[in-house]
Amino acid sequence: KIEAPIKIGEAFALTEEAADLYNAAYDAQDAGDSQKAVKLWTQLLKQPNLPAKIQIETRINRAWVYANLQPFRCREAIADSTAVLAMANVDIVMQAKAYVNRGIAYQHLAKPEHGKAILDFTAIISMKGVPADIRAAAHVSRAWAYMLSTPPKFQNTIDDCTAALGYETIPTRKKAE
């Protein structure tokens, strides 16, 4: 949870309303209330003077929810993820998360675009400084994309699964404090 006004890093404050929306959105997402989470993340993005770091995190979280909603809202997930990747000064972890969300969304399209998903997961695997849990998750996700490709690429699937097993961590999602 965060309390307003907050300062993260050197330089910004978050209003009480924005902090409340941020916390409520995380709570809704963690509780599995995807519709409410999307609504709250969207309201947060409409807050005036929202710091770039919070905009990035909000778009990443909303993209994750969009990509996993039933029915999937993949185009929205792709748009949020692409917006993050186009922003300046996005740290490596947030870039990787944006690629993960976009890659998953490509796979969930009515007509899946496994090739684009593979490119996004490959981008993560190729990035320097990506934490092991995110890199392992990218290998697993790329393995699925290879398996679901037409025709399936079984050796690539096996190679990625083997690579994922080589990491000393299991991917987990942590709630912001």
Coordinates of C-alpha atoms in Angstrom, one line a residue:
K1 CA 0.0 0.0 0.0
I2 CA 1.0 3.6 -0.5
E3 CA 0.0 6.6 1.4
A4 CA -0.3 10.1 -0.1
P5 CA 1.5 12.3 -0.6
I6 CA 4.4 9.9 -1.5
K7 CA 7.8 10.5 -3.0
I8 CA 9.4 7.8 -5.0
G9 CA 13.0 8.3 -6.0
E10 CA 13.9 11.9 -6.2
A11 CA 11.0 13.7 -7.6
F12 CA 7.3 13.4 -7.4
A13 CA 4.3 13.4 -5.1
L14 CA 1.1 11.4 -5.6
T15 CA -2.2 13.0 -4.6
E16 CA -4.4 11.3 -2.0
E17 CA -7.0 10.5 -4.7
A18 CA -4.4 8.9 -7.0
A19 CA -2.9 6.9 -4.1
D20 CA -6.4 5.6 -3.2
L21 CA -7.1 4.6 -6.8
Y22 CA -3.7 2.9 -7.0
N23 CA -4.3 0.9 -3.9
A24 CA -7.9 0.0 -4.8
A25 CA -6.8 -1.1 -8.3
Y26 CA -4.2 -3.4 -6.8
D27 CA -6.7 -4.8 -4.3
A28 CA -9.3 -5.5 -7.1
Q29 CA -6.6 -7.1 -9.3
D30 CA -5.4 -9.3 -6.4
A31 CA -9.0 -10.3 -5.5
G32 CA -9.5 -11.4 -9.1
D33 CA -12.1 -8.6 -9.9
S34 CA -10.7 -7.8 -13.3
Q35 CA -13.5 -5.5 -14.4
K36 CA -13.1 -3.3 -11.3
A37 CA -9.3 -3.3 -11.7
V38 CA -9.5 -2.1 -15.3
K39 CA -11.9 0.6 -14.3
L40 CA -9.7 1.8 -11.4
W41 CA -6.5 1.6 -13.5
T42 CA -8.2 3.7 -16.2
Q43 CA -9.4 6.3 -13.6
L44 CA -5.9 6.5 -12.3
L45 CA -4.5 7.2 -15.7
K46 CA -6.9 10.2 -16.0
Q47 CA -5.4 11.8 -12.9
P48 CA -3.7 15.1 -13.7
N49 CA 0.1 15.3 -13.4
L50 CA 0.4 11.6 -12.8
P51 CA 4.1 10.8 -12.6
A52 CA 5.6 8.8 -15.4
K53 CA 6.7 6.0 -13.1
I54 CA 3.0 5.5 -12.0
Q55 CA 1.8 5.9 -15.6
I56 CA 4.1 3.1 -16.6
E57 CA 3.2 0.8 -13.8
T58 CA -0.5 1.5 -14.3
R59 CA -0.4 0.7 -18.0
I60 CA 1.5 -2.5 -17.3
N61 CA -1.0 -3.6 -14.7
R62 CA -4.0 -2.7 -16.9
A63 CA -2.4 -4.5 -19.9
W64 CA -1.9 -7.7 -17.8
V65 CA -5.6 -7.6 -16.7
Y66 CA -6.8 -6.9 -20.3
A67 CA -4.7 -9.8 -21.6
N68 CA -6.2 -12.2 -19.1
L69 CA -9.9 -11.0 -19.0
Q70 CA -12.6 -13.2 -20.3
P71 CA -13.3 -12.4 -23.1
F72 CA -9.8 -11.2 -23.8
R73 CA -9.3 -7.5 -24.5
C74 CA -6.0 -8.1 -26.4
R75 CA -6.0 -5.0 -28.5
E76 CA -6.2 -2.8 -25.4
A77 CA -3.4 -4.9 -23.8
I78 CA -1.2 -4.5 -26.9
A79 CA -1.9 -0.7 -26.9
D80 CA -1.0 -0.2 -23.2
S81 CA 2.2 -2.3 -23.6
T82 CA 3.2 -0.6 -26.8
A83 CA 2.7 2.8 -25.1
V84 CA 5.0 1.8 -22.2
L85 CA 7.7 0.7 -24.7
A86 CA 7.4 4.0 -26.5
M87 CA 8.0 6.0 -23.3
A88 CA 11.4 7.5 -22.4
N89 CA 13.4 6.3 -19.4
V90 CA 11.5 3.0 -18.8
D91 CA 13.6 0.8 -16.6
I92 CA 14.5 -2.7 -17.7
V93 CA 12.1 -4.6 -15.5
M94 CA 9.1 -2.5 -16.7
Q95 CA 10.2 -2.9 -20.3
A96 CA 10.3 -6.7 -19.8
K97 CA 6.9 -6.7 -18.2
A98 CA 5.5 -4.7 -21.1
Y99 CA 6.9 -7.2 -23.6
V100 CA 5.5 -10.1 -21.5
N101 CA 2.0 -8.6 -21.5
R102 CA 2.1 -7.7 -25.2
G103 CA 3.4 -11.2 -26.1
I104 CA 0.6 -12.8 -24.1
A105 CA -2.0 -10.6 -25.7
Y106 CA -0.7 -11.5 -29.2
Q107 CA -1.2 -15.2 -28.3
H108 CA -4.8 -14.5 -27.0
L109 CA -6.0 -12.7 -30.2
A110 CA -8.9 -14.3 -32.0
K111 CA -6.4 -15.1 -34.7
P112 CA -3.2 -15.5 -32.7
E113 CA 0.0 -13.8 -33.8
H114 CA 2.5 -16.3 -32.4
G115 CA 5.3 -14.8 -34.5
K116 CA 4.9 -11.4 -32.8
A117 CA 4.6 -13.1 -29.4
I118 CA 7.9 -15.0 -30.0
L119 CA 9.6 -11.7 -31.0
D120 CA 8.5 -10.0 -27.7
F121 CA 9.5 -13.0 -25.6
T122 CA 12.9 -13.1 -27.4
A123 CA 13.4 -9.4 -26.8
I124 CA 13.1 -10.1 -23.0
I125 CA 15.5 -13.1 -23.1
S126 CA 18.0 -10.9 -25.1
M127 CA 17.9 -8.0 -22.7
K128 CA 20.7 -7.5 -20.3
G129 CA 19.8 -7.0 -16.6
V130 CA 16.4 -8.7 -16.7
P131 CA 15.8 -10.5 -13.4
A132 CA 15.9 -14.3 -13.6
D133 CA 12.2 -14.8 -12.8
I134 CA 11.2 -12.6 -15.7
R135 CA 13.7 -14.2 -18.0
A136 CA 12.4 -17.7 -17.0
A137 CA 8.8 -16.7 -17.6
A138 CA 9.8 -15.4 -21.0
H139 CA 11.3 -18.8 -21.9
V140 CA 8.1 -20.5 -20.8
S141 CA 5.9 -18.1 -22.6
R142 CA 8.0 -18.4 -25.8
A143 CA 7.8 -22.2 -25.5
W144 CA 4.0 -22.0 -25.6
A145 CA 4.1 -19.7 -28.6
Y146 CA 6.4 -22.1 -30.4
M147 CA 4.1 -25.0 -29.5
L148 CA 1.0 -23.2 -30.7
S149 CA 2.6 -22.0 -33.9
T150 CA 1.6 -23.5 -37.2
P151 CA 3.3 -25.8 -37.7
P152 CA 4.4 -26.4 -34.1
K153 CA 8.1 -25.9 -33.4
F154 CA 8.7 -28.7 -30.9
Q155 CA 12.5 -28.5 -30.7
N156 CA 12.2 -24.8 -29.9
T157 CA 9.6 -25.6 -27.3
I158 CA 11.9 -28.2 -25.7
D159 CA 14.8 -25.8 -25.8
D160 CA 12.9 -23.0 -24.0
C161 CA 11.5 -25.3 -21.4
T162 CA 15.0 -26.6 -20.7
A163 CA 16.3 -23.1 -20.5
A164 CA 13.6 -22.1 -18.0
L165 CA 14.4 -25.0 -15.8
G166 CA 18.0 -23.7 -15.6
Y167 CA 17.0 -20.7 -13.6
E168 CA 17.2 -20.7 -9.8
T169 CA 13.9 -18.9 -9.3
I170 CA 10.3 -19.6 -9.9
P171 CA 8.3 -16.6 -11.4
T172 CA 6.0 -14.9 -8.9
R173 CA 4.0 -11.7 -8.8
K174 CA 4.6 -9.4 -5.9
K175 CA 2.2 -6.7 -4.6
A176 CA 3.5 -3.2 -4.3
E177 CA 4.2 -2.1 -0.8

